[in-house]
Coordinates of C-alpha atoms and ligand atoms in Angstrom, one line a residue:
X16 CA -9.6 -22.3 5.2
X17 CA -9.3 -19.2 7.5
X18 CA -12.5 -17.0 7.9
X19 CA -12.6 -14.1 5.5
X20 CA -12.4 -11.8 8.7
X21 CA -9.2 -13.4 9.7
X22 CA -7.5 -12.9 6.4
X23 CA -8.6 -9.2 6.4
X24 CA -6.9 -8.8 9.7
X25 CA -3.5 -10.4 8.4
X26 CA -3.5 -8.5 5.3
X27 CA -4.2 -5.3 7.3
X28 CA -1.4 -6.0 9.6
X29 CA 1.2 -6.9 7.4
X30 CA 0.6 -3.6 5.3
X31 CA 2.1 -1.7 8.2
X32 CA 5.5 -2.9 7.7
X33 CA 5.3 -0.7 5.0
X34 CA 4.8 2.4 7.4
X35 CA 8.1 4.2 8.8
X36 CA 8.4 6.9 11.4
X37 CA 8.1 10.4 10.0
X38 CA 5.7 9.3 7.1
X39 CA 2.5 11.1 6.1
X40 CA 0.0 8.3 5.8
X41 CA -3.4 8.2 4.2
X42 CA -5.6 6.0 6.0
X43 CA -8.4 4.4 4.0
X44 CA -11.9 3.3 5.0
X45 CA -13.4 -0.4 5.5
X46 CA -13.2 -3.5 7.5
X47 CA -9.6 -4.5 6.0
X48 CA -7.9 -1.4 6.6
X49 CA -9.5 -1.1 10.0
X50 CA -7.0 -3.8 11.0
X51 CA -4.2 -1.5 9.7
X52 CA -5.3 1.4 11.5
X53 CA -5.6 -0.4 14.8
X54 CA -2.1 -1.8 14.3
X55 CA -0.4 1.5 13.3
X56 CA -2.2 2.9 16.7
X57 CA -0.6 -0.2 18.6
X58 CA 2.8 0.4 17.0
X59 CA 2.7 4.2 18.1
X60 CA 1.8 3.3 21.5
X61 CA 4.4 0.5 22.1
X62 CA 7.1 0.7 19.6
X63 CA 7.4 4.4 19.3
X64 CA 6.1 4.7 15.7
X65 CA 5.4 8.3 14.7
X66 CA 3.1 9.2 12.1
X67 CA 0.4 11.6 11.1
X68 CA -2.7 10.5 9.3
X69 CA -4.8 11.6 6.6
X70 CA -8.2 10.1 7.1
X71 CA -10.7 9.2 4.2
X72 CA -13.9 9.0 6.1
X73 CA -15.5 10.3 9.3
X74 CA -15.2 6.7 10.4
X75 CA -11.5 6.6 10.1
X76 CA -11.2 9.8 11.5
X77 CA -13.1 8.8 14.8
X78 CA -11.2 5.6 14.9
X79 CA -7.9 7.4 14.3
X80 CA -8.4 9.8 16.9
X81 CA -9.6 7.1 19.6
X82 CA -6.1 5.4 18.9
X83 CA -4.4 8.4 19.3
X84 CA -3.0 9.0 15.9
X85 CA -2.5 12.5 14.8
X86 CA -4.4 13.5 12.2
X87 CA -3.6 16.7 9.7
X88 CA -5.4 18.2 6.5
X89 CA -4.3 16.9 3.3
X90 CA -1.2 18.7 2.6
X91 CA -1.6 21.1 -0.6
X92 CA 2.2 21.6 -0.9
X93 CA 3.5 18.1 -0.6
X94 CA 2.5 14.6 -1.3
X95 CA 1.7 11.7 1.4
X96 CA 4.1 9.1 1.8
X97 CA 1.6 6.0 1.5
X98 CA -2.0 5.3 1.5
X99 CA -3.3 2.2 2.8
X100 CA -6.8 1.2 1.6
X101 CA -9.1 -1.6 1.0
X102 CA -10.8 -2.4 -2.3
X103 CA -13.9 -4.1 -3.4
X104 CA -12.0 -5.7 -6.4
X105 CA -8.8 -5.5 -8.1
X106 CA -7.7 -6.7 -11.3
X107 CA -4.4 -8.1 -13.1
X108 CA -3.3 -4.4 -13.7
X109 CA -4.0 -3.2 -10.2
X110 CA -7.2 -1.1 -11.1
X111 CA -9.6 -1.3 -8.4
X112 CA -13.3 -0.9 -8.0
X113 CA -13.9 0.9 -4.6
X114 CA -16.7 2.7 -2.8
X115 CA -18.5 -0.6 -1.3
X116 CA -18.3 1.5 1.9
X117 CA -19.2 4.9 0.4
X118 CA -16.0 6.5 1.1
X119 CA -14.6 6.8 -2.7
X120 CA -14.7 10.4 -3.0
X121 CA -12.6 11.0 -0.2
X122 CA -10.3 8.1 -0.9
X123 CA -9.5 9.0 -4.5
X124 CA -8.7 12.7 -3.2
X125 CA -6.1 11.3 -1.0
X126 CA -4.9 8.6 -2.9
X127 CA -4.0 11.0 -5.9
X128 CA -2.2 12.8 -3.4
X129 CA 0.2 9.9 -2.3
X130 CA 3.3 8.6 -3.5
X131 CA 2.6 5.0 -3.3
X132 CA -0.9 3.2 -2.9
X133 CA -1.0 0.0 -1.1
X134 CA -4.3 -2.1 -1.3
X135 CA -5.0 -4.4 1.5
X136 CA -7.4 -7.4 0.5
X137 CA -8.3 -11.1 0.9
X138 CA -8.4 -13.2 -2.2
X139 CA -12.2 -12.7 -2.9
X140 CA -11.1 -9.4 -4.2
X141 CA -9.1 -10.6 -7.0
X142 CA -10.5 -10.8 -10.2
X143 CA -8.9 -11.0 -13.9
X144 CA -11.2 -8.4 -15.2
X145 CA -13.2 -5.9 -13.0
X146 CA -17.0 -5.5 -13.2
X147 CA -18.6 -8.2 -10.9
X148 CA -19.0 -5.7 -7.9
X149 CA -21.6 -3.4 -8.7
X150 CA -19.6 0.1 -9.5
X151 CA -20.1 2.6 -6.9
X152 CA -20.7 6.2 -8.5
X153 CA -21.0 9.2 -6.0
X154 CA -23.6 12.0 -7.2
X155 CA -25.1 14.8 -5.9
X156 CA -28.7 14.7 -4.5
X157 CA -29.8 17.5 -6.7
X158 CA -31.3 16.1 -10.1
X159 CA -29.9 12.6 -9.1
X160 CA -32.7 11.0 -11.1
X161 CA -31.6 12.7 -14.2
X162 CA -28.2 11.7 -13.4
X163 CA -29.3 8.1 -13.0
X164 CA -30.9 7.9 -16.6
X165 CA -27.5 9.7 -18.2
X166 CA -25.7 6.8 -16.5
X167 CA -27.8 4.1 -17.8
X168 CA -27.6 5.6 -21.2
X169 CA -23.8 5.2 -21.2
X170 CA -23.6 2.0 -19.3
X171 CA -26.6 0.3 -20.5
X172 CA -27.1 -1.5 -17.4
X173 CA -29.3 -1.6 -14.3
X174 CA -28.2 1.4 -11.7
X175 CA -29.8 1.4 -8.0
X176 CA -29.8 4.0 -5.6
X177 CA -27.7 2.9 -2.6
X178 CA -30.2 2.5 0.6
X179 CA -29.6 1.5 4.1
X180 CA -32.5 0.5 6.2
X181 CA -34.6 1.7 3.5
X182 CA -33.2 5.1 3.6
X183 CA -31.1 6.7 0.8
X184 CA -27.3 6.5 2.0
X185 CA -25.8 9.8 2.2
X186 CA -21.8 10.2 2.0
X187 CA -19.8 12.0 4.1
X188 CA -19.9 14.8 1.4
X189 CA -23.7 14.8 1.7
X190 CA -24.1 13.2 -1.7
X191 CA -25.9 9.9 -3.0
X192 CA -24.5 6.6 -4.2
X193 CA -25.7 5.0 -7.2
X194 CA -24.5 1.2 -7.6
X195 CA -24.1 0.3 -11.4
X196 CA -24.1 -3.2 -12.1
X197 CA -22.5 -2.6 -15.3
X198 CA -20.6 -6.2 -15.2
X199 CA -19.7 -9.1 -15.7
X200 CA -16.9 -7.3 -17.3
X201 CA -15.2 -4.0 -17.5
X202 CA -12.7 -4.2 -20.2
X203 CA -11.9 -0.6 -20.5
X204 CA -12.1 1.1 -16.9
X205 CA -10.1 4.4 -18.0
X206 CA -12.8 5.1 -20.7
X207 CA -15.6 4.3 -18.7
X208 CA -14.6 6.5 -15.8
X209 CA -14.0 9.6 -18.3
X210 CA -17.3 9.0 -19.8
X211 CA -19.3 8.8 -16.6
X212 CA -17.1 11.9 -15.4
X213 CA -18.5 14.0 -18.0
X214 CA -22.1 13.9 -16.4
X215 CA -22.4 17.2 -14.6
X216 CA -24.4 15.4 -11.7
X217 CA -21.4 12.6 -11.3
X218 CA -19.1 13.7 -8.3
X219 CA -16.9 10.9 -8.5
X220 CA -16.5 7.1 -9.9
X221 CA -15.3 4.2 -7.9
X222 CA -13.0 3.2 -10.7
X223 CA -9.2 3.6 -9.5
X224 CA -6.9 3.2 -12.6
X225 CA -3.3 3.5 -12.5
X226 CA -3.1 4.3 -8.9
X227 CA -2.4 1.2 -6.9
X228 CA 1.2 0.1 -6.5
X229 CA 1.1 -2.9 -4.3
X230 CA -1.5 -5.4 -2.9
X231 CA -1.0 -6.9 0.2
X232 CA -3.1 -10.0 -0.4
X233 CA -4.3 -12.6 2.3
X234 CA -4.7 -16.1 0.7
X235 CA -5.6 -19.4 2.5
X236 CA -1.8 -20.0 2.2
X237 CA -0.4 -17.0 3.7
X238 CA 0.1 -13.2 2.8
X239 CA 1.6 -12.3 -0.5
X240 CA 2.7 -8.9 -1.5
X241 CA 2.0 -8.3 -5.1
X242 CA 3.8 -5.3 -6.8
X243 CA 3.2 -3.6 -9.8
Ligands
5RP319 C1 -14.6 1.9 1.1 C2 -14.2 1.2 0.0 C3 -13.6 0.1 0.9 O1 -12.2 0.1 1.3 C4 -13.8 -1.2 -0.1 O2 -15.4 -1.4 0.3 C5 -13.4 -2.7 0.7 O3 -13.8 -2.5 2.3 P1 -13.6 -3.7 3.2 O4 -12.1 -3.8 3.2 O5 -14.6 -3.9 4.0 O6 -13.9 -5.3 2.0 O7 -13.9 1.2 -1.1 O8 -15.3 3.1 0.2

């Protein structure tokens, strides 16, 4: 069986076939879509592909700039043609958990402004029902412990502040991430998302409901494109 990183690479590259010259492209964040961005850079350099990108994180911004992909602010007056991004889980209805890489807020803002969302994933991300992966929730540092308690009350589960090397992880927006171990199953993602968004300290929730149109899935038997 191919290594997961090879499956990610294959999915990431295949997703570039959805991108045409002249498109405004949302550039996601993570180790799978990284391969998409590298390939887009290559096609721009070698094959005359011309696109403009909107990055969903500072990491994606610097990678794109290194590759010579021109970047723009998210346009207020028109939609992006496409966004390509990874996911931590996707279910049968193409609902997603995202935010494993901590970029969920910008990812959601950009995805909401795109006409089409393509997810790139390896088979480990495919589930019948979301919930095994801890749900990332971006919160304000201000009163985050109160916010954490309110989240616990709603979800009735363990909620852990994300740390990296012992330090609290800071998002690109200078917020914190709380990981809610709400699983094993989230049967009603839309309802959970809207309940959590009512907590004032919650900035955004890593549930992407009815946003994804297609999944480019790398399996041990090859690439499949699943469409809604
Ligand atoms: C970042 C994300 C990523 O898309 C998600 O974590 C998947 O990452 P990877 O492709 O590295 O497995 O949501 O916030």
